Amino acid sequence: MEGARRLQGQSIGVFNEGIGLLLFRWSALRTAVENEWGGRESRVKADQLVTDILSWFTQSKDPLYIDDLEDILDQGMLSLNVEVEDGSVEEVAEKLMVMHEEFLDENFSSFENLRKANLEQAARPPHTPQIVNDDEDDSDEDDDDETMIVDDNSSNKNREIPRTDSNNNSVNEPRPNVSSEADDGWVVVSNKRNKGRKN
């Protein structure tokens, strides 16, 4: 029977970098670190998670099972006060296992793809959605209904949000019952900004 294959030499350092690249693309981990959900030491805890995963892959004498890796990821996220229930732990664990297998076969394509994607992401400015008025003119004499477009750089589609100009409502006109329950069970709440305002 053949002995268990292990990463050797420089591939260990490159694999460590690959773990870090993969984990810091994980939105749950990235958000926890950026917002310091694990305290001031959130970045240190995330780096420790990378180290723990590398040690598990390189030092474990037992066969490597994905369930054990998922447990390590879960424990690392719990140290950041995050309980992940969206299935992303399993997805990240699977990607790490695939990357490890590729490294054992001296195939570094997934690592190169991660590195390239990371460089492209770093070159882009940070994403901040902007709300842009769809009307061409900037006059205050707009129609009752306008459309605002949420300019979201993450996709090529613009989402339109209908907006009404409440300044055209007369004080004496009856207001519709805005706290009624919609068909789907949600309750619509009125905007407090315009209550009691006179033209």
Coordinates of N, CA and C in Angstrom, one line a residue:
M1 N 0.8 -1.2 0.0 CA 0.0 0.0 0.0 C 0.9 1.2 0.0
E2 N 0.5 2.2 -0.8 CA 1.3 3.4 -1.0 C 1.0 4.3 0.2
G3 N 2.1 5.0 0.7 CA 2.0 6.0 1.8 C 1.2 7.2 1.4
A4 N 0.6 7.9 2.4 CA -0.1 9.1 2.1 C 0.8 10.2 1.4
R5 N 0.3 10.8 0.4 CA 1.0 11.8 -0.3 C 1.0 13.1 0.6
R6 N 2.1 13.8 0.6 CA 2.2 15.0 1.4 C 2.8 16.1 0.5
L7 N 2.4 17.4 0.8 CA 3.0 18.5 0.1 C 4.4 18.6 0.6
Q8 N 5.3 19.0 -0.3 CA 6.7 19.1 -0.1 C 7.3 20.4 -0.5
G9 N 8.3 20.9 0.2 CA 9.1 22.0 -0.1 C 8.3 23.3 -0.3
Q10 N 8.6 23.9 -1.5 CA 8.0 25.2 -1.8 C 6.5 25.2 -1.9
S11 N 6.0 24.0 -2.3 CA 4.5 23.9 -2.5 C 3.7 24.2 -1.2
I12 N 4.4 23.9 -0.1 CA 3.7 24.2 1.2 C 3.5 25.7 1.4
G13 N 4.5 26.5 1.1 CA 4.3 28.0 1.2 C 3.3 28.5 0.2
V14 N 3.3 28.0 -1.0 CA 2.4 28.4 -2.1 C 1.0 28.0 -1.7
F15 N 0.8 26.8 -1.1 CA -0.5 26.3 -0.7 C -1.0 27.2 0.5
N16 N -0.1 27.6 1.4 CA -0.5 28.5 2.5 C -1.0 29.8 1.9
E17 N -0.4 30.3 0.9 CA -0.9 31.6 0.2 C -2.3 31.3 -0.4
G18 N -2.4 30.1 -1.0 CA -3.7 29.8 -1.7 C -4.8 29.7 -0.6
I19 N -4.5 29.1 0.5 CA -5.5 29.1 1.6 C -6.0 30.5 2.0
G20 N -5.0 31.3 2.2 CA -5.3 32.7 2.5 C -6.1 33.4 1.5
L21 N -5.7 33.2 0.2 CA -6.5 33.9 -0.9 C -7.9 33.4 -0.9
L22 N -8.1 32.1 -0.8 CA -9.4 31.5 -0.8 C -10.3 32.0 0.4
L23 N -9.7 31.9 1.6 CA -10.5 32.3 2.8 C -10.9 33.8 2.7
F24 N -10.0 34.6 2.3 CA -10.3 36.1 2.3 C -11.1 36.5 1.1
R25 N -11.5 35.6 0.3 CA -12.5 35.8 -0.7 C -13.9 35.4 -0.2
W26 N -13.9 34.7 0.9 CA -15.1 34.2 1.6 C -15.8 35.4 2.3
S27 N -16.9 35.8 1.8 CA -17.6 37.0 2.3 C -17.8 37.0 3.8
A28 N -18.2 35.9 4.3 CA -18.5 35.8 5.8 C -17.2 36.1 6.6
L29 N -16.1 35.6 6.2 CA -14.9 35.8 6.9 C -14.4 37.3 6.7
R30 N -14.4 37.7 5.5 CA -14.0 39.1 5.1 C -14.8 40.1 5.9
T31 N -16.1 39.9 6.0 CA -17.0 40.9 6.7 C -16.7 40.8 8.2
A32 N -16.5 39.6 8.7 CA -16.2 39.5 10.2 C -14.9 40.2 10.5
V33 N -13.9 40.1 9.7 CA -12.6 40.8 9.9 C -12.7 42.3 9.7
E34 N -13.4 42.7 8.7 CA -13.5 44.2 8.4 C -14.3 44.9 9.5
N35 N -15.3 44.2 10.0 CA -16.1 44.8 11.1 C -15.7 44.5 12.5
E36 N -14.6 43.7 12.6 CA -14.0 43.3 13.9 C -15.0 42.6 14.8
W37 N -15.8 41.7 14.2 CA -16.8 41.0 15.0 C -16.1 40.1 16.0
G38 N -14.9 39.7 15.8 CA -14.2 38.9 16.8 C -13.3 39.8 17.7
G39 N -13.6 41.1 17.7 CA -12.8 42.0 18.6 C -11.7 42.6 17.8
R40 N -10.8 43.3 18.5 CA -9.7 44.0 17.8 C -8.7 43.0 17.2
E41 N -8.7 41.8 17.6 CA -7.8 40.8 17.1 C -8.4 39.9 16.0
S42 N -9.4 40.5 15.3 CA -10.1 39.7 14.3 C -9.2 39.2 13.2
R43 N -8.3 40.1 12.8 CA -7.4 39.8 11.7 C -6.4 38.7 12.1
V44 N -6.0 38.8 13.4 CA -5.1 37.7 13.9 C -5.8 36.4 14.0
K45 N -7.1 36.4 14.4 CA -7.8 35.2 14.4 C -8.0 34.6 13.1
A46 N -8.3 35.4 12.1 CA -8.4 34.9 10.7 C -7.1 34.3 10.2
D47 N -6.0 35.0 10.5 CA -4.7 34.5 10.1 C -4.4 33.1 10.8
Q48 N -4.8 33.0 12.0 CA -4.7 31.8 12.8 C -5.5 30.6 12.1
L49 N -6.7 31.0 11.6 CA -7.5 30.0 10.9 C -6.7 29.5 9.7
V50 N -6.0 30.4 8.9 CA -5.2 29.9 7.8 C -4.1 29.0 8.2
T51 N -3.4 29.3 9.3 CA -2.4 28.5 9.9 C -2.9 27.1 10.3
D52 N -4.1 27.1 11.0 CA -4.7 25.9 11.5 C -5.0 25.0 10.3
I53 N -5.5 25.5 9.2 CA -5.9 24.7 8.1 C -4.6 24.2 7.4
L54 N -3.6 25.0 7.3 CA -2.3 24.5 6.7 C -1.8 23.4 7.5
S55 N -1.8 23.6 8.8 CA -1.3 22.5 9.7 C -2.1 21.2 9.6
W56 N -3.4 21.3 9.5 CA -4.2 20.2 9.3 C -3.9 19.4 8.0
F57 N -3.7 20.2 6.9 CA -3.3 19.5 5.7 C -1.9 18.9 5.7
T58 N -1.0 19.6 6.4 CA 0.4 19.1 6.3 C 0.9 18.3 7.4
Q59 N 0.3 18.4 8.6 CA 0.7 17.6 9.8 C -0.1 16.5 10.2
S60 N -1.3 16.4 9.7 CA -2.2 15.3 10.1 C -1.7 13.9 9.7
K61 N -1.7 13.0 10.6 CA -1.3 11.7 10.4 C -2.5 10.8 9.9
D62 N -3.7 11.3 10.2 CA -4.9 10.6 9.8 C -5.3 11.0 8.4
P63 N -6.1 10.1 7.8 CA -6.7 10.5 6.5 C -7.4 11.9 6.6
L64 N -7.4 12.6 5.5 CA -8.1 13.9 5.5 C -9.5 13.8 5.1
Y65 N -10.4 14.1 6.0 CA -11.8 14.1 5.7 C -12.4 15.5 5.7
I66 N -13.3 15.7 4.7 CA -13.8 17.1 4.5 C -14.6 17.5 5.7
D67 N -15.2 16.6 6.5 CA -16.0 16.9 7.7 C -15.1 17.5 8.7
D68 N -13.9 17.0 8.8 CA -12.9 17.6 9.8 C -12.5 19.0 9.4
L69 N -12.3 19.3 8.1 CA -12.0 20.6 7.6 C -13.2 21.6 7.9
E70 N -14.4 21.1 7.7 CA -15.6 21.9 8.0 C -15.6 22.3 9.4
D71 N -15.3 21.4 10.3 CA -15.2 21.7 11.7 C -14.2 22.7 12.1
I72 N -13.0 22.7 11.4 CA -12.0 23.7 11.6 C -12.5 25.1 11.2
L73 N -13.2 25.1 10.0 CA -13.7 26.3 9.5 C -14.8 26.9 10.4
D74 N -15.7 26.0 10.9 CA -16.7 26.4 11.8 C -16.1 27.0 13.1
Q75 N -15.1 26.3 13.7 CA -14.5 26.8 14.9 C -13.8 28.1 14.7
G76 N -13.2 28.3 13.5 CA -12.5 29.6 13.2 C -13.5 30.7 13.1
M77 N -14.7 30.4 12.5 CA -15.7 31.5 12.4 C -16.3 31.8 13.7
L78 N -16.5 30.7 14.6 CA -17.0 31.0 15.9 C -16.1 31.8 16.7
S79 N -14.8 31.7 16.5 CA -13.8 32.6 17.2 C -14.0 34.0 16.8
L80 N -14.6 34.3 15.7 CA -14.9 35.6 15.2 C -16.4 36.0 15.5
N81 N -17.0 35.2 16.3 CA -18.5 35.4 16.7 C -19.4 35.3 15.5
V82 N -19.1 34.4 14.6 CA -20.0 34.2 13.4 C -20.4 32.8 13.4
E83 N -21.7 32.5 13.3 CA -22.2 31.2 13.1 C -22.7 31.1 11.6
V84 N -22.0 30.4 10.8 CA -22.4 30.4 9.4 C -23.3 29.3 9.1
E85 N -24.5 29.6 8.5 CA -25.5 28.6 8.2 C -26.0 28.7 6.8
D86 N -25.2 29.3 5.9 CA -25.6 29.5 4.5 C -25.0 28.4 3.6
G87 N -24.3 27.5 4.1 CA -23.7 26.4 3.2 C -22.4 26.8 2.7
S88 N -21.9 28.0 3.0 CA -20.6 28.4 2.5 C -19.4 27.7 3.2
V89 N -19.6 27.2 4.4 CA -18.5 26.5 5.1 C -18.2 25.2 4.2
E90 N -19.2 24.5 3.8 CA -19.1 23.3 3.0 C -18.4 23.7 1.6
E91 N -18.9 24.8 1.1 CA -18.3 25.2 -0.2 C -16.8 25.6 -0.1
V92 N -16.5 26.3 0.9 CA -15.1 26.7 1.1 C -14.2 25.4 1.4
A93 N -14.7 24.5 2.2 CA -14.0 23.3 2.5 C -13.8 22.5 1.3
E94 N -14.8 22.4 0.4 CA -14.6 21.6 -0.8 C -13.6 22.3 -1.7
K95 N -13.6 23.6 -1.8 CA -12.6 24.3 -2.7 C -11.2 24.0 -2.1
L96 N -11.0 24.0 -0.8 CA -9.7 23.8 -0.2 C -9.3 22.4 -0.5
M97 N -10.2 21.4 -0.4 CA -9.8 20.0 -0.6 C -9.4 19.8 -2.1
V98 N -10.1 20.4 -3.0 CA -9.8 20.3 -4.4 C -8.4 21.0 -4.7
M99 N -8.2 22.2 -4.1 CA -6.9 22.8 -4.3 C -5.8 22.0 -3.8
H100 N -6.0 21.3 -2.6 CA -5.0 20.5 -2.0 C -4.6 19.3 -3.0
E101 N -5.7 18.7 -3.5 CA -5.5 17.5 -4.4 C -4.7 18.0 -5.7
E102 N -5.1 19.2 -6.2 CA -4.4 19.7 -7.3 C -2.9 19.9 -7.0
F103 N -2.6 20.5 -5.8 CA -1.2 20.7 -5.4 C -0.4 19.4 -5.3
L104 N -1.1 18.4 -4.8 CA -0.4 17.1 -4.8 C -0.1 16.5 -6.1
D105 N -0.9 16.9 -7.1 CA -0.6 16.5 -8.5 C 0.2 17.5 -9.3
E106 N 0.8 18.5 -8.5 CA 1.6 19.6 -9.1 C 0.8 20.4 -10.1
N107 N -0.4 20.5 -9.9 CA -1.3 21.4 -10.7 C -1.7 22.6 -9.9
F108 N -1.2 23.8 -10.3 CA -1.4 25.0 -9.6 C -2.4 25.9 -10.2
S109 N -3.3 25.4 -11.1 CA -4.2 26.2 -11.9 C -5.2 26.9 -11.0
S110 N -5.8 26.3 -10.0 CA -6.8 26.9 -9.2 C -6.1 28.0 -8.4
F111 N -4.9 27.8 -7.9 CA -4.1 28.8 -7.2 C -3.9 30.0 -8.1
E112 N -3.4 29.8 -9.3 CA -3.2 30.9 -10.3 C -4.4 31.6 -10.6
N113 N -5.6 31.0 -10.7 CA -6.8 31.6 -10.9 C -7.2 32.5 -9.7
L114 N -7.0 32.0 -8.5 CA -7.3 32.8 -7.3 C -6.4 34.0 -7.2
R115 N -5.1 33.8 -7.5 CA -4.2 35.0 -7.5 C -4.6 36.0 -8.5
K116 N -4.9 35.6 -9.7 CA -5.3 36.5 -10.8 C -6.6 37.3 -10.4
A117 N -7.6 36.5 -9.9 CA -8.8 37.2 -9.4 C -8.6 38.2 -8.3
N118 N -7.6 37.8 -7.4 CA -7.3 38.7 -6.3 C -6.7 40.0 -6.8
L119 N -5.8 39.9 -7.8 CA -5.1 41.1 -8.3 C -6.1 42.0 -9.1
E120 N -7.0 41.3 -9.8 CA -8.1 42.1 -10.5 C -9.0 42.8 -9.5
Q121 N -9.3 42.1 -8.4 CA -10.2 42.7 -7.4 C -9.5 43.9 -6.7
A122 N -8.2 43.8 -6.5 CA -7.4 44.8 -5.8 C -7.3 46.0 -6.7
A123 N -7.3 45.8 -8.0 CA -7.1 46.9 -9.0 C -8.4 47.7 -9.1
R124 N -9.6 47.1 -8.8 CA -10.8 47.8 -8.9 C -11.0 48.7 -7.6
P125 N -11.7 49.9 -7.8 CA -12.0 50.7 -6.6 C -13.0 50.0 -5.8
P126 N -13.1 50.3 -4.5 CA -14.1 49.6 -3.6 C -15.5 49.9 -4.1
H127 N -16.4 48.9 -4.0 CA -17.7 49.0 -4.4 C -18.6 49.8 -3.5
T128 N -19.3 50.8 -4.0 CA -20.3 51.6 -3.2 C -21.4 51.9 -4.2
P129 N -22.6 51.3 -3.9 CA -23.7 51.5 -4.7 C -24.1 53.0 -4.7
Q130 N -24.5 53.6 -5.8 CA -24.9 55.0 -5.8 C -26.4 55.0 -6.4
I131 N -27.1 56.0 -5.9 CA -28.5 56.2 -6.3 C -28.4 57.4 -7.3
V132 N -28.9 57.1 -8.5 CA -28.8 58.1 -9.5 C -30.2 58.5 -10.0
N133 N -30.6 59.7 -10.1 CA -31.9 60.2 -10.5 C -32.0 59.9 -12.0
D134 N -33.0 59.3 -12.5 CA -33.1 58.9 -13.9 C -33.5 60.1 -14.8
D135 N -34.0 61.2 -14.2 CA -34.5 62.3 -15.0 C -33.3 63.1 -15.5
E136 N -33.4 63.6 -16.7 CA -32.3 64.4 -17.3 C -32.2 65.8 -16.7
D137 N -33.3 66.4 -16.4 CA -33.2 67.8 -15.9 C -33.2 67.7 -14.4
D138 N -32.7 68.8 -13.8 CA -32.6 68.8 -12.3 C -33.6 69.8 -11.7
S139 N -34.7 70.1 -12.4 CA -35.7 71.0 -11.9 C -36.5 70.3 -10.8
D140 N -37.2 71.2 -10.0 CA -38.0 70.7 -8.9 C -39.5 70.5 -9.4
E141 N -39.7 70.7 -10.7 CA -41.1 70.6 -11.2 C -41.2 69.2 -11.9
D142 N -41.0 68.2 -11.1 CA -41.0 66.8 -11.7 C -42.5 66.3 -11.6
D143 N -42.7 65.2 -12.4 CA -44.0 64.6 -12.4 C -44.2 63.9 -11.0
D144 N -45.4 63.4 -10.8 CA -45.7 62.8 -9.5 C -44.8 61.5 -9.3
D145 N -44.6 60.8 -10.4 CA -43.8 59.6 -10.2 C -42.5 59.8 -10.9
E146 N -41.4 59.4 -10.2 CA -40.1 59.4 -10.8 C -39.5 58.0 -10.7
T147 N -38.4 57.8 -11.3 CA -37.8 56.5 -11.2 C -36.3 56.7 -10.8
M148 N -35.9 56.1 -9.7 CA -34.5 56.2 -9.3 C -33.8 54.9 -9.8
I149 N -32.6 55.0 -10.2 CA -31.9 53.8 -10.6 C -30.8 53.6 -9.6
V150 N -30.7 52.4 -9.1 CA -29.6 52.0 -8.2 C -28.4 51.5 -9.1
D151 N -27.4 52.3 -9.1 CA -26.2 52.0 -9.9 C -25.3 51.0 -9.1
D152 N -25.5 49.8 -9.4 CA -24.7 48.8 -8.6 C -23.7 48.2 -9.5
N153 N -22.4 48.5 -9.3 CA -21.3 48.2 -10.2 C -21.1 46.7 -10.2
S154 N -21.7 45.9 -9.3 CA -21.4 44.5 -9.3 C -22.2 43.7 -10.4
S155 N -23.1 44.4 -11.1 CA -23.8 43.8 -12.2 C -24.0 44.8 -13.3
N156 N -24.4 44.3 -14.5 CA -24.6 45.2 -15.6 C -26.1 45.7 -15.6
K157 N -26.9 45.2 -14.7 CA -28.3 45.5 -14.7 C -28.6 46.6 -13.7
N158 N -29.5 47.5 -14.1 CA -29.9 48.6 -13.2 C -31.3 48.2 -12.7
R159 N -31.4 48.4 -11.4 CA -32.7 48.1 -10.8 C -33.5 49.4 -10.6
E160 N -34.7 49.4 -11.1 CA -35.5 50.6 -11.0 C -36.3 50.6 -9.7
I161 N -36.4 51.7 -9.0 CA -37.2 51.8 -7.8 C -38.1 53.0 -8.0
P162 N -39.5 52.7 -8.0 CA -40.4 53.8 -8.2 C -40.4 54.7 -7.0
R163 N -40.5 56.0 -7.2 CA -40.5 57.0 -6.1 C -41.6 58.0 -6.5
T164 N -42.4 58.4 -5.5 CA -43.4 59.5 -5.7 C -42.9 60.7 -5.0
D165 N -43.3 61.9 -5.6 CA -42.9 63.2 -5.1 C -44.0 63.6 -4.1
S166 N -43.8 63.5 -2.8 CA -44.8 63.7 -1.9 C -45.1 65.2 -1.7
N167 N -44.3 66.1 -2.2 CA -44.5 67.5 -2.1 C -45.7 68.0 -2.8
N168 N -46.2 67.2 -3.8 CA -47.4 67.6 -4.5 C -48.7 67.2 -3.8
N169 N -48.6 66.5 -2.7 CA -49.8 66.2 -1.9 C -50.3 67.4 -1.2
S170 N -51.6 67.6 -1.2 CA -52.2 68.7 -0.5 C -52.4 68.3 0.9
V171 N -52.4 69.2 1.8 CA -52.6 68.9 3.2 C -54.0 68.4 3.4
N172 N -55.0 69.0 2.7 CA -56.4 68.6 2.8 C -56.8 67.3 2.2
E173 N -55.9 66.8 1.3 CA -56.3 65.5 0.6 C -56.1 64.4 1.6
P174 N -57.0 63.4 1.5 CA -56.9 62.3 2.4 C -55.7 61.4 2.0
R175 N -54.9 61.0 3.0 CA -53.8 60.1 2.7 C -54.2 58.7 2.7
P176 N -53.7 57.9 1.8 CA -54.1 56.5 1.8 C -53.6 55.8 3.0
N177 N -54.3 54.7 3.4 CA -53.9 54.0 4.6 C -52.6 53.2 4.3
V178 N -51.5 53.7 4.7 CA -50.2 53.2 4.4 C -49.7 52.0 5.3
S179 N -50.4 51.8 6.4 CA -50.0 50.8 7.3 C -50.8 49.5 7.1
S180 N -51.5 49.4 5.9 CA -52.3 48.2 5.6 C -51.4 47.0 5.3
E181 N -51.9 45.8 5.5 CA -51.1 44.6 5.2 C -51.2 44.3 3.8
A182 N -50.1 44.0 3.1 CA -50.0 43.7 1.7 C -50.4 42.2 1.6
D183 N -50.6 41.8 0.3 CA -51.0 40.4 0.0 C -50.1 39.4 0.6
D184 N -48.8 39.7 0.7 CA -47.8 38.7 1.1 C -47.6 38.7 2.6
G185 N -48.4 39.5 3.4 CA -48.2 39.5 4.8 C -47.3 40.6 5.3
W186 N -46.7 41.3 4.5 CA -45.8 42.4 4.9 C -46.7 43.6 5.2
V187 N -46.2 44.4 6.2 CA -46.9 45.7 6.5 C -46.1 46.8 5.9
V188 N -46.8 47.7 5.2 CA -46.2 48.9 4.6 C -46.2 50.0 5.6
V189 N -45.1 50.6 5.9 CA -45.0 51.7 6.9 C -44.8 53.0 6.2
S190 N -45.4 54.1 6.6 CA -45.3 55.4 6.0 C -43.9 56.0 6.3
N191 N -43.5 56.9 5.5 CA -42.3 57.7 5.7 C -42.5 58.8 6.7
K192 N -41.9 58.8 7.8 CA -42.1 59.8 8.8 C -41.6 61.2 8.4
R193 N -40.7 61.2 7.4 CA -40.1 62.5 7.0 C -41.1 63.5 6.5
N194 N -42.2 63.0 5.8 CA -43.2 63.9 5.2 C -44.4 64.1 6.1
K195 N -44.5 63.5 7.3 CA -45.7 63.6 8.1 C -45.8 65.0 8.7
G196 N -46.9 65.6 8.6 CA -47.1 66.9 9.2 C -46.5 68.1 8.5
R197 N -45.9 67.8 7.4 CA -45.3 68.9 6.6 C -46.3 69.6 5.7
K198 N -46.3 70.9 5.7 CA -47.2 71.7 4.9 C -46.5 72.3 3.7
N199 N -47.3 72.4 2.6 CA -46.6 73.0 1.4 C -46.5 74.5 1.5

